[in-house]
Short mmCIF file of C-alpha atoms and ligand atoms in Angstrom, two decimals:
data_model
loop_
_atom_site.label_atom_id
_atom_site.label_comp_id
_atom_site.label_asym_id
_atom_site.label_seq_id
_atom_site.Cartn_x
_atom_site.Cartn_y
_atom_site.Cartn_z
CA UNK X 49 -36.96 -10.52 49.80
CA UNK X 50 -36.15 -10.12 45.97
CA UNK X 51 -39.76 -9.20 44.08
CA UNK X 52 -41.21 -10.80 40.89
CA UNK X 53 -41.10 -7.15 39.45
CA UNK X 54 -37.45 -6.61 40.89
CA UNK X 55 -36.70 -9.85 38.39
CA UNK X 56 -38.54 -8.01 35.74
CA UNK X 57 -36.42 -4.55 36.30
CA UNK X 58 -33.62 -6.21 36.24
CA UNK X 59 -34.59 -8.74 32.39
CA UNK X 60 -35.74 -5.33 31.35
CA UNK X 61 -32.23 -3.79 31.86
CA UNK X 62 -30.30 -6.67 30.47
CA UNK X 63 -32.36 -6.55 27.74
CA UNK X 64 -32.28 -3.01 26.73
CA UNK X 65 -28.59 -4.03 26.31
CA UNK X 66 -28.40 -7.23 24.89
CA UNK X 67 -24.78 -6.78 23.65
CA UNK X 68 -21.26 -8.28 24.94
CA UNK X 69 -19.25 -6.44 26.98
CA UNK X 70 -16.54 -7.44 23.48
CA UNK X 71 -18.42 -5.56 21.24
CA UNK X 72 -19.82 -3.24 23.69
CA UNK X 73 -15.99 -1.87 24.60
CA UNK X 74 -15.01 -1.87 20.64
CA UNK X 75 -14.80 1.57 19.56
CA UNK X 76 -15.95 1.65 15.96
CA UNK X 77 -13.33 2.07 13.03
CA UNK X 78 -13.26 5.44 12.86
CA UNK X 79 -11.99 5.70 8.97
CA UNK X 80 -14.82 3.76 7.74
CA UNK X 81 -16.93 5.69 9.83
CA UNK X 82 -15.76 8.96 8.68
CA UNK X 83 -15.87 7.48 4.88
CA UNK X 84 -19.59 6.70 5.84
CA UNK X 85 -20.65 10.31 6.64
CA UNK X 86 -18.60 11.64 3.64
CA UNK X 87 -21.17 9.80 1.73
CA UNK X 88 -23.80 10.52 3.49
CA UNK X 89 -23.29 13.84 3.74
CA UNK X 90 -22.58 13.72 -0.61
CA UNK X 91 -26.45 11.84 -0.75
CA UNK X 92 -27.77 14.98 0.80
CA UNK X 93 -26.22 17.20 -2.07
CA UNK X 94 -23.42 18.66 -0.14
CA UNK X 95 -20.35 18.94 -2.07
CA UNK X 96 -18.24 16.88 -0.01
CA UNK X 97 -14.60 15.89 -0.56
CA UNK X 98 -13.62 12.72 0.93
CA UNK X 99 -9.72 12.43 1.48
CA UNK X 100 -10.99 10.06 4.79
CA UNK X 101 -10.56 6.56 3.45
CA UNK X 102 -7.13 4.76 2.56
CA UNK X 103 -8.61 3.26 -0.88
CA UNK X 104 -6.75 3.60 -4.11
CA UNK X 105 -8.69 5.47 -6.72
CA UNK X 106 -7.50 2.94 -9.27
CA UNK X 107 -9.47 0.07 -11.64
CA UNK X 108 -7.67 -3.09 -10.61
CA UNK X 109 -5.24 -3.93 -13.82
CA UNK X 110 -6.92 -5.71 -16.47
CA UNK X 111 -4.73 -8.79 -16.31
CA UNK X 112 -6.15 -9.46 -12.97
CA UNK X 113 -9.57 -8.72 -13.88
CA UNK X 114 -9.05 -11.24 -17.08
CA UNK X 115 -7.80 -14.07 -14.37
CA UNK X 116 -11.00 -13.25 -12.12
CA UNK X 117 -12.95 -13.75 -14.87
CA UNK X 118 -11.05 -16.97 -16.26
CA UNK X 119 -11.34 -18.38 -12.89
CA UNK X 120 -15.63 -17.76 -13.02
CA UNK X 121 -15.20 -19.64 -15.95
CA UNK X 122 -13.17 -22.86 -15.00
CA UNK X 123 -15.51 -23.37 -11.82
CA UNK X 124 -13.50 -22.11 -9.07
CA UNK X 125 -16.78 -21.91 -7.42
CA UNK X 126 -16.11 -24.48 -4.46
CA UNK X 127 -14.26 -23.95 -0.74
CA UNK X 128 -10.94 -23.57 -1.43
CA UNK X 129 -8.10 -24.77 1.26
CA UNK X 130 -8.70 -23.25 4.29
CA UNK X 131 -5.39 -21.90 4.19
CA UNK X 132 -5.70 -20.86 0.50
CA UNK X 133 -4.87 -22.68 -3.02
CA UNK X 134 -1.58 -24.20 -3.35
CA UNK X 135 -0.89 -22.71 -6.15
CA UNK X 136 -1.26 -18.99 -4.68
CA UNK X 137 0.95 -20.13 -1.60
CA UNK X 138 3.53 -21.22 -4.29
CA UNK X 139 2.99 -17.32 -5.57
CA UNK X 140 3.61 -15.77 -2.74
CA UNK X 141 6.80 -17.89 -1.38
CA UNK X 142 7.88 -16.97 -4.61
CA UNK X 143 6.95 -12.93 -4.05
CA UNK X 144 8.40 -12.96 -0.65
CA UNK X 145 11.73 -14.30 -2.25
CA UNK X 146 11.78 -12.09 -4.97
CA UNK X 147 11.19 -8.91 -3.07
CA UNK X 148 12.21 -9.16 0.40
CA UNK X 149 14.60 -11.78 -0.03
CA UNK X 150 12.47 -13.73 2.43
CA UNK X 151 12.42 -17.47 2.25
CA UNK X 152 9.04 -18.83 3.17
CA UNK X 153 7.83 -22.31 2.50
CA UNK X 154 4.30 -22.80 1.97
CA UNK X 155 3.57 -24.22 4.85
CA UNK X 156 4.65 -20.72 6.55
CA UNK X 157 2.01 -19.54 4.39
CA UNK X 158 -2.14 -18.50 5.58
CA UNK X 159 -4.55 -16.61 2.67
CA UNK X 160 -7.18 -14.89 4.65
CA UNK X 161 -9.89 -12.20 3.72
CA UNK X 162 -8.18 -8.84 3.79
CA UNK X 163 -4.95 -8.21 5.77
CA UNK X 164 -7.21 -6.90 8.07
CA UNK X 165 -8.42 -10.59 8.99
CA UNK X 166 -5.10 -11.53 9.21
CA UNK X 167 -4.29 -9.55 11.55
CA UNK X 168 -7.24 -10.67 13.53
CA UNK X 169 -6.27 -14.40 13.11
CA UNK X 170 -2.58 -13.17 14.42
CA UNK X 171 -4.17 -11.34 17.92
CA UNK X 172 -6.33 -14.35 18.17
CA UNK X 173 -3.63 -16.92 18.42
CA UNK X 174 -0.78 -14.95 19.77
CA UNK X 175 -2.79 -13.31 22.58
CA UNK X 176 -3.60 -14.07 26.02
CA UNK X 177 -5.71 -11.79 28.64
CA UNK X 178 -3.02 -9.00 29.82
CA UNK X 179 -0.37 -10.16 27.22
CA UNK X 180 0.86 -6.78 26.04
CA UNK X 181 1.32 -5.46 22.68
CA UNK X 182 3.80 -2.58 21.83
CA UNK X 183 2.54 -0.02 19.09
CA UNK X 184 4.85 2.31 18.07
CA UNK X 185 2.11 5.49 18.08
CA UNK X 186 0.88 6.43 15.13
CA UNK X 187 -0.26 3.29 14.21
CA UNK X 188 -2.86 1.65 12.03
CA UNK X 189 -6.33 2.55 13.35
CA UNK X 190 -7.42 -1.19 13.84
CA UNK X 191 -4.49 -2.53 15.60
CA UNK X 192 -5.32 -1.01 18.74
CA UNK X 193 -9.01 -2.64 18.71
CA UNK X 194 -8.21 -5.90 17.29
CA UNK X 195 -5.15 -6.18 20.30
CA UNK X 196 -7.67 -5.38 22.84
CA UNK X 197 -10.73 -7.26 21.25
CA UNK X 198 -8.56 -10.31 21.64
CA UNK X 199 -7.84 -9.78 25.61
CA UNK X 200 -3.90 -8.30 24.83
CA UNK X 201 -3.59 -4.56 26.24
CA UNK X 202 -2.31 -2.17 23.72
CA UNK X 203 0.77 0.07 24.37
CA UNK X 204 1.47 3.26 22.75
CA UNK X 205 5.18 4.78 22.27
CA UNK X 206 4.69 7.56 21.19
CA UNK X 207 6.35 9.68 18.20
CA UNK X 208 6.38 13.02 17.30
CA UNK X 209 6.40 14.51 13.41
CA UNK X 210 9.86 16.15 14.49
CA UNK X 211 11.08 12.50 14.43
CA UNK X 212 9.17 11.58 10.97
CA UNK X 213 7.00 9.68 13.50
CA UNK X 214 9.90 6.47 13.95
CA UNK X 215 10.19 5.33 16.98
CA UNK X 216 13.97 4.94 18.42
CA UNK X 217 15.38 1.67 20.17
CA UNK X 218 15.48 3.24 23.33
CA UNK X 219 12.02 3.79 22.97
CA UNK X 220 11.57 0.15 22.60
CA UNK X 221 13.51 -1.09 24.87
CA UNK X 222 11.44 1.24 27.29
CA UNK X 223 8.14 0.08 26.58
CA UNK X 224 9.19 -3.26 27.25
CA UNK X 225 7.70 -5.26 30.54
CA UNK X 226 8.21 -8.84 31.01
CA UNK X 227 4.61 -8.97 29.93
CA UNK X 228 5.55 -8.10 26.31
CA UNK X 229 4.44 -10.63 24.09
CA UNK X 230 4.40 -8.50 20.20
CA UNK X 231 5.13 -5.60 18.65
CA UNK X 232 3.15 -4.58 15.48
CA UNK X 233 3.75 -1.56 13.01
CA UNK X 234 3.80 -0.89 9.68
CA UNK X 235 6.51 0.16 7.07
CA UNK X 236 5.55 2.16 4.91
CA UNK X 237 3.34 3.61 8.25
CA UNK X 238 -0.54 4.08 7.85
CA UNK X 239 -0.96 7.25 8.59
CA UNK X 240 2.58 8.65 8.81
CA UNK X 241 3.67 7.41 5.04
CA UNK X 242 7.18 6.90 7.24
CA UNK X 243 9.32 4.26 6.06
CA UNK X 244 11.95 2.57 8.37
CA UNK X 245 15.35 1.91 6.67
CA UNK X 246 17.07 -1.32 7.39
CA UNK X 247 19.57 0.54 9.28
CA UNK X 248 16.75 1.50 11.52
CA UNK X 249 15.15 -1.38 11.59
CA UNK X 250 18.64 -3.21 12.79
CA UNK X 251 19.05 -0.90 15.69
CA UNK X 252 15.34 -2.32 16.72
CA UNK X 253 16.11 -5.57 16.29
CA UNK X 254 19.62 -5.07 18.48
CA UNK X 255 16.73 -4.36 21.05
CA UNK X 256 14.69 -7.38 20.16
CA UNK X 257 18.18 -9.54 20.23
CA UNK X 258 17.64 -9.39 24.32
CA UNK X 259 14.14 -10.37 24.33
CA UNK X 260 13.51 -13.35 22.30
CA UNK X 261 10.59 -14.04 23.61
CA UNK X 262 8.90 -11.25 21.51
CA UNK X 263 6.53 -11.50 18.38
CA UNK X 264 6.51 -8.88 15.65
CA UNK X 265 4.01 -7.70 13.52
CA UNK X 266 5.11 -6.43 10.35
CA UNK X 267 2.43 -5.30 8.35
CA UNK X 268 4.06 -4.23 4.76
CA UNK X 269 0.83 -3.63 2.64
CA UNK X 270 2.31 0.00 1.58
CA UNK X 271 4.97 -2.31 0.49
CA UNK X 272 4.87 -1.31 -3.04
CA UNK X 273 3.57 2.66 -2.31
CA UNK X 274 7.07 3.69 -1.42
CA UNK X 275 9.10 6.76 -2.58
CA UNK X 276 12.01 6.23 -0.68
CA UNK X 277 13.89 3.63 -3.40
CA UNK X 278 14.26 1.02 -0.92
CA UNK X 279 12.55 -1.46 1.39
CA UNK X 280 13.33 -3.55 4.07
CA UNK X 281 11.44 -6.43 5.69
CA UNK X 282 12.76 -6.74 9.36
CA UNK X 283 11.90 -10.68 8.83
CA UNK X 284 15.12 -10.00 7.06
CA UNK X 285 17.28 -8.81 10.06
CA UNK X 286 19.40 -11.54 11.32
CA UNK X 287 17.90 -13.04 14.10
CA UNK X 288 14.42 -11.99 13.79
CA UNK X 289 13.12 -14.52 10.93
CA UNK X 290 11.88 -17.20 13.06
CA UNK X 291 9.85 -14.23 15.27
CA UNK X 292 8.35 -11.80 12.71
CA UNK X 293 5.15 -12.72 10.82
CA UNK X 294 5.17 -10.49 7.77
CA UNK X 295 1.57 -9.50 7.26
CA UNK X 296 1.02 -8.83 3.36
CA UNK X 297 -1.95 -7.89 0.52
CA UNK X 298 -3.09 -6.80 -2.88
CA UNK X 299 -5.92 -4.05 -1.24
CA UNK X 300 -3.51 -1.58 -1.52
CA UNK X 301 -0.72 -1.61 -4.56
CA UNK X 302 -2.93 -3.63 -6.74
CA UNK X 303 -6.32 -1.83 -6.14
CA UNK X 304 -8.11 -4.41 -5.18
CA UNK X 305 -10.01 -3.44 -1.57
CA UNK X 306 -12.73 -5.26 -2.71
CA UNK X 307 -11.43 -8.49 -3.44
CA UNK X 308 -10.51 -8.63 0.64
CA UNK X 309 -7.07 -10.43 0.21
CA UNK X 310 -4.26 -10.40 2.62
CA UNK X 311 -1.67 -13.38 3.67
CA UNK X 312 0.95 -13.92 6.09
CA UNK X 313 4.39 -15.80 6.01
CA UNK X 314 4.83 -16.93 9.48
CA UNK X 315 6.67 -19.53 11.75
CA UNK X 316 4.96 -22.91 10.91
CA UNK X 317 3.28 -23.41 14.34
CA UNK X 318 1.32 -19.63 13.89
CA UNK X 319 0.60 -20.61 10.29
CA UNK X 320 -0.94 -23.42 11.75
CA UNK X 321 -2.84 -21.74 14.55
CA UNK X 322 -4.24 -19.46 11.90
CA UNK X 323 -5.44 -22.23 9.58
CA UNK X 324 -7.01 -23.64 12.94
CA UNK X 325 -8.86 -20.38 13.91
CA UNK X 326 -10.08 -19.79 9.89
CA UNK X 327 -11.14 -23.30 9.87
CA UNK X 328 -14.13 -22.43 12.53
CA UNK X 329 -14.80 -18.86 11.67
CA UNK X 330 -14.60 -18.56 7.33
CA UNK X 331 -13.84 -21.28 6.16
CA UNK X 332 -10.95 -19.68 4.05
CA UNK X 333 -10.69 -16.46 1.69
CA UNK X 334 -12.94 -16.16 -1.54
CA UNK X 335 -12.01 -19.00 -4.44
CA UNK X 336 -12.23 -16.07 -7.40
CA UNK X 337 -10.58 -13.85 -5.82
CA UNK X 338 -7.42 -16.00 -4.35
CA UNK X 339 -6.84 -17.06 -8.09
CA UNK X 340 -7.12 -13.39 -9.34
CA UNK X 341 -4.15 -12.54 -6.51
CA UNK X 342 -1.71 -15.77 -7.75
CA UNK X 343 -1.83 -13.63 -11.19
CA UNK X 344 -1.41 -9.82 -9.08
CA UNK X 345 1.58 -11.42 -6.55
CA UNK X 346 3.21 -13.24 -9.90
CA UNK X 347 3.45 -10.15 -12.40
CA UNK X 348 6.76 -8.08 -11.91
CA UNK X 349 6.22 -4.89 -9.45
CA UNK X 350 7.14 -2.95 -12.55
CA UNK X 351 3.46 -3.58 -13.70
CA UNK X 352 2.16 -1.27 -10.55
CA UNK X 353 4.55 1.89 -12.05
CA UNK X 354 1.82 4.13 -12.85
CA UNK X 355 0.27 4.13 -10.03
CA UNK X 356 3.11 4.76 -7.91
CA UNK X 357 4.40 7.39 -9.98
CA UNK X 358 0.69 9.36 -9.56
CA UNK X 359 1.09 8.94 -5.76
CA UNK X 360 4.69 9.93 -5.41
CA UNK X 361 3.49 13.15 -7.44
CA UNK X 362 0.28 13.64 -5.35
CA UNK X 363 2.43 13.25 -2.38
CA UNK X 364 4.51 15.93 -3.71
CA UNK X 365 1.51 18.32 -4.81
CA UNK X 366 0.13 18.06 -1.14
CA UNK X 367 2.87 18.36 0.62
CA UNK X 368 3.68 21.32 -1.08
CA UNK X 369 0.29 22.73 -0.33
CA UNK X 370 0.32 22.18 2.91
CA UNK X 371 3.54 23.60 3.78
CA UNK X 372 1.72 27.26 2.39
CA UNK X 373 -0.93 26.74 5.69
CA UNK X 374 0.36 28.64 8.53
CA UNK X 375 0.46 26.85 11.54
CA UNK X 376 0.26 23.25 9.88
CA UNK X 377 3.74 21.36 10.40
CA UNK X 378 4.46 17.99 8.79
CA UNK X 379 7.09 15.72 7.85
CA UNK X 380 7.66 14.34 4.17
CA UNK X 381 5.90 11.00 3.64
CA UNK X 382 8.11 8.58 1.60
CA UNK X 383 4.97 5.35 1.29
CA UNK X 384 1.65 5.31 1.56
CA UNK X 385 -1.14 7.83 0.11
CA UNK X 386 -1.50 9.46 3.33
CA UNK X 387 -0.35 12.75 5.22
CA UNK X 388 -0.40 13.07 8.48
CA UNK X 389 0.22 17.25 9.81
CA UNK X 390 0.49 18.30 13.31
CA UNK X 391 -2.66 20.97 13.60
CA UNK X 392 -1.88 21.33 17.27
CA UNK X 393 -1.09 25.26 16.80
CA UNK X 394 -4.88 25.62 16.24
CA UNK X 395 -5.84 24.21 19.77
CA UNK X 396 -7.82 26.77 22.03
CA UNK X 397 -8.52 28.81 18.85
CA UNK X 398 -11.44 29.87 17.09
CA UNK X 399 -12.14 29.78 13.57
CA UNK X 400 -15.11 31.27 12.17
CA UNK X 401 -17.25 30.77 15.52
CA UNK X 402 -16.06 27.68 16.46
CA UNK X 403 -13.90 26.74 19.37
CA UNK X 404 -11.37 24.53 18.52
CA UNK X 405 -10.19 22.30 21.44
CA UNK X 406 -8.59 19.18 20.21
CA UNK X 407 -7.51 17.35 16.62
CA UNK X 408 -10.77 15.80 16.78
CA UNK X 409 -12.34 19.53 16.68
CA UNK X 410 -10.36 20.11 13.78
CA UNK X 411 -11.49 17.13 11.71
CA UNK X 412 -15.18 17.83 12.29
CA UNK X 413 -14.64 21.75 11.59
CA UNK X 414 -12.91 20.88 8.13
CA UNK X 415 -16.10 18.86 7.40
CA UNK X 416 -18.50 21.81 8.64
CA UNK X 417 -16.41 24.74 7.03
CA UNK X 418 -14.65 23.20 4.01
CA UNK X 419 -16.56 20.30 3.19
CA UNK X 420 -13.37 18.02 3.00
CA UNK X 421 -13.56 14.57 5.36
CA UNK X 422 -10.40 13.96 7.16
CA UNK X 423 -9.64 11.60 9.98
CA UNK X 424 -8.51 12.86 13.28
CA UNK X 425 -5.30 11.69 14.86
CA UNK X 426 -6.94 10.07 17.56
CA UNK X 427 -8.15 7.32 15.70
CA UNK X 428 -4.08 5.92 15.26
CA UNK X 429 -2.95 7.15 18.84
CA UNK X 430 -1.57 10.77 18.02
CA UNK X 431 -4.04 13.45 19.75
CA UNK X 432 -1.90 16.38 17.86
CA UNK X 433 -2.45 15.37 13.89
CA UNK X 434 -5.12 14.48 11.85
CA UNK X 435 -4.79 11.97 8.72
CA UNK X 436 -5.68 12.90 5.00
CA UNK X 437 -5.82 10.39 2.35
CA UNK X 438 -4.40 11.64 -1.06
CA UNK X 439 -5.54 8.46 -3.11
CA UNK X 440 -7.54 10.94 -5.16
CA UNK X 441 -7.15 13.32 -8.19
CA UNK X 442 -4.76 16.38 -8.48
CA UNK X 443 -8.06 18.25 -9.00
CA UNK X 444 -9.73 17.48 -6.35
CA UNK X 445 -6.97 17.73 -4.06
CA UNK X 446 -5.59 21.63 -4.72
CA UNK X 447 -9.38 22.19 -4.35
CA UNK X 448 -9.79 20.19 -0.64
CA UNK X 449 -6.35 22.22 -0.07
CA UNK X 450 -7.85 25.27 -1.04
CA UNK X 451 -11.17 25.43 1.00
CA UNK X 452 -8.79 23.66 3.81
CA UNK X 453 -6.38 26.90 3.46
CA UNK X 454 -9.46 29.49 3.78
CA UNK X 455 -10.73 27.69 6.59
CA UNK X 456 -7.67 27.06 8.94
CA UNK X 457 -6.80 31.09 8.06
CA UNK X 458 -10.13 31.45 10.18
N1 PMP V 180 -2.94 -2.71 7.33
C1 PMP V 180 -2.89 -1.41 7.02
C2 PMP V 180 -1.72 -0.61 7.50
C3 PMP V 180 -3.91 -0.81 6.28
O1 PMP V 180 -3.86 0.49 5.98
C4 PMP V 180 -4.99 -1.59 5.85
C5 PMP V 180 -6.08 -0.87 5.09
N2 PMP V 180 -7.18 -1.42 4.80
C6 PMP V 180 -5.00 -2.95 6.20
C7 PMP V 180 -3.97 -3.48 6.95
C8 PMP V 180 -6.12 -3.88 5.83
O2 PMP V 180 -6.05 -4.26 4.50
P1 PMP V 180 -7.13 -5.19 3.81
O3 PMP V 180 -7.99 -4.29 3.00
O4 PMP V 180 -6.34 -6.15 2.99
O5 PMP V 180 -7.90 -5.88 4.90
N1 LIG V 181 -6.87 1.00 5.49
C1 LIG V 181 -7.73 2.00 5.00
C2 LIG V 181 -7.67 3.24 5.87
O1 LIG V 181 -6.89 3.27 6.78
C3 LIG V 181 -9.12 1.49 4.74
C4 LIG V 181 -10.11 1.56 5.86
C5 LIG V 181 -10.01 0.44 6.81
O2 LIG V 181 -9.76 -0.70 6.41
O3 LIG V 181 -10.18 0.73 8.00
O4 LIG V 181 -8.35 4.17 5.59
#
């Protein structure tokens, strides 16, 4: 016979873990949580440099910050559409026209808080338990989580930095299962800086032709980081329009993390579904901050020049410097502000004392040794590379390079 004290045990053990078994299986992000010891680590006095986080180093343009202001000022102040103001839906059909050559209507159209929420909004509507999601590996830290925190199962095809980290369409068409519901990536790639050429992206969608029943993902925030001199939106493959939901934001180009806005252009019914699902949970994105973006997504791209000029030369500077590393192999980012070597060669090594066994091993021993905060591959599905963030100063970085040089020559 059960006890009055078994009862107890039991409350007691329940309650020392109140959590869901959601959150409770959610690894945390691991960028923000590297970013977080980085600055930690800085409170304590140690001279740490942080090349962890994907955040531009940038002051958002003044002509923004002048409509964020003007928008204080005329009272923007109350719940906007869930789905966002009119007038910055307007915007963006008009951005996706002028620069993908995309023809949205705003009804196509959801503002949410960050792409990052957008995403979220996407898993929660597309997904069902076991529906499976195809992530061409590396891939964007969160997708992974946000698949699986919304029942879909995640899976990885994996790429190698001999193939500037693209996956082929024989790839694809391997990973698919009649369970395949989506496939998400983005171009320009966070971490690899690749960026798929429409070429490419055709042969995919020849792939994609036989299964119409699939969803894609195209997250194209790097949109405007992009070295290559040209950019293609598969939403613009024939065929693939009325399947893709182009994911889209101002964190990234515009320097504007902290203003947490991100859209999609999607097939009516998921614009919808997304409205639904933003309706219960936020209500809709920030009012001063949506009016800001109608002036960032209206100006000419031309206006972002600067900017993309210093990270084309960063991405120069470090690639340069980390070609001189023995043992560090990488390919040549053309988007982004990220690199992302193979440090494999330095697996069952030891540097200075430590025993290296894995990329993760790396990452922490870079933080130990050379006081530079990295991300290890892990984190976006490749065990072999670790990611560094060069949305920071040419100072800063031939310093991180330099301690990162010393240390890796063990
Ligand atoms: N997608 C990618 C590929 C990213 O790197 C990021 C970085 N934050 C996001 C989405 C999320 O962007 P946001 O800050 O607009 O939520
Ligand atoms: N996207 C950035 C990164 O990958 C910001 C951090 C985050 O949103 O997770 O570092």
């Amino acid at each position: 016979m059960v006890q009055k004290k078994d009862f107890r045990a039991i409350n007691t053990l329940l309650m020392s873990n109140p959590l869901s078994d959601r959150i409770n299986n959610l690894a945390t992000s691991q960028t923000l949580a590297m970013a977080a010891l980085a600055r930690e680590l800085k409170a304590q006095g140690k001279d740490i440099i942080s090349l962890s986080l994907g955040e531009p180093d940038f002051n958002t343009p003044d002509f923004i910050k002048e409509a964020a202001k003007k928008a204080i000022d005329e009272n923007y102040s109350t719940y906007s559409p869930v789905d966002g103001y009119a007038e910055l839906k307007d915007a963006i059909c008009r951005k996706f026209k002028r620069d993908n050559g995309l023809d949205y209507k705003p009804s196509q159209i959801v503002v949410s808080t960050g792409a990052k929420q957008s995403l979220y909004n996407i898993a929660q509507v597309m997904l069902n338990d076991g529906d499976e999601v195809i992530l061409p590996a590396p891939y964007w830290v969160s997708y992974f989580e946000i698949v699986k925190l919304s029942g879909g199962v995640p899976v990885e095809v994996p790429t190698s930095v001999e193939t500037d980290f693209k996956i082929t369409p024989e790839q694809l068409e391997a990973a698919i299962t009649p369970k395949t519901k989506m496939m998400w990536f983005s171009s320009p790639c966070n971490p690899s800086g690749s960026v798929y050429s429409r070429e490419e992206l055709t042969a995919l969608g020849k792939v994609l032709e036989k299964y119409p029943n699939i969803y894609i993902v195209a997250d194209e925030i790097y949109e405007h980081i992009n070295f290559s001199g040209t950019f293609c939106s598969i939403a613009s493959i024939p065929g693939l329009f009325d399947r893709t939901i182009t994911v889209n934001g101002v964190a990234k180009a515009f320097a504007m993390t902290g203003y947490r806005i991100g859209y999609i252009g999607a097939p009516e019914f998921i614009a919808k579904a997304c409205t639904k699902i933003q309706g219960q949970v936020t209500s809709g994105a920030n009012s001063i901050a949506q009016r800001a973006t109608i002036t960032a997504v209206d100006a000419d791209p031309s206006v972002l020049n600067h900017m993309v000029k210093a990270f084309h030369s960063r991405r120069d500077l470090v690639v340069g410097l980390l070609k001189e590393i023995p043992g560090i192999k990488i390919n040549v980012p053309e988007g982004a502000f990220y690199v992302f070597p193979d440090v494999s060669s330095f697996f069952g090594k030891t540097l200075k004392g430590t025993e290296i066994k894995d990329a993760n091993d790396v990452s922490m021993y870079l933080l130990a040794e050379a006081n530079v905060a990295t991300v290890t591959g892990d984190a976006f599905g490749n065990p072999n590379c670790i990611r560094f963030s060069y949305a920071t100063s040419d100072e800063l970085l031939k310093e991180a390079l330099k301690r990162i040089k010393d240390a890796l020559a063990g």
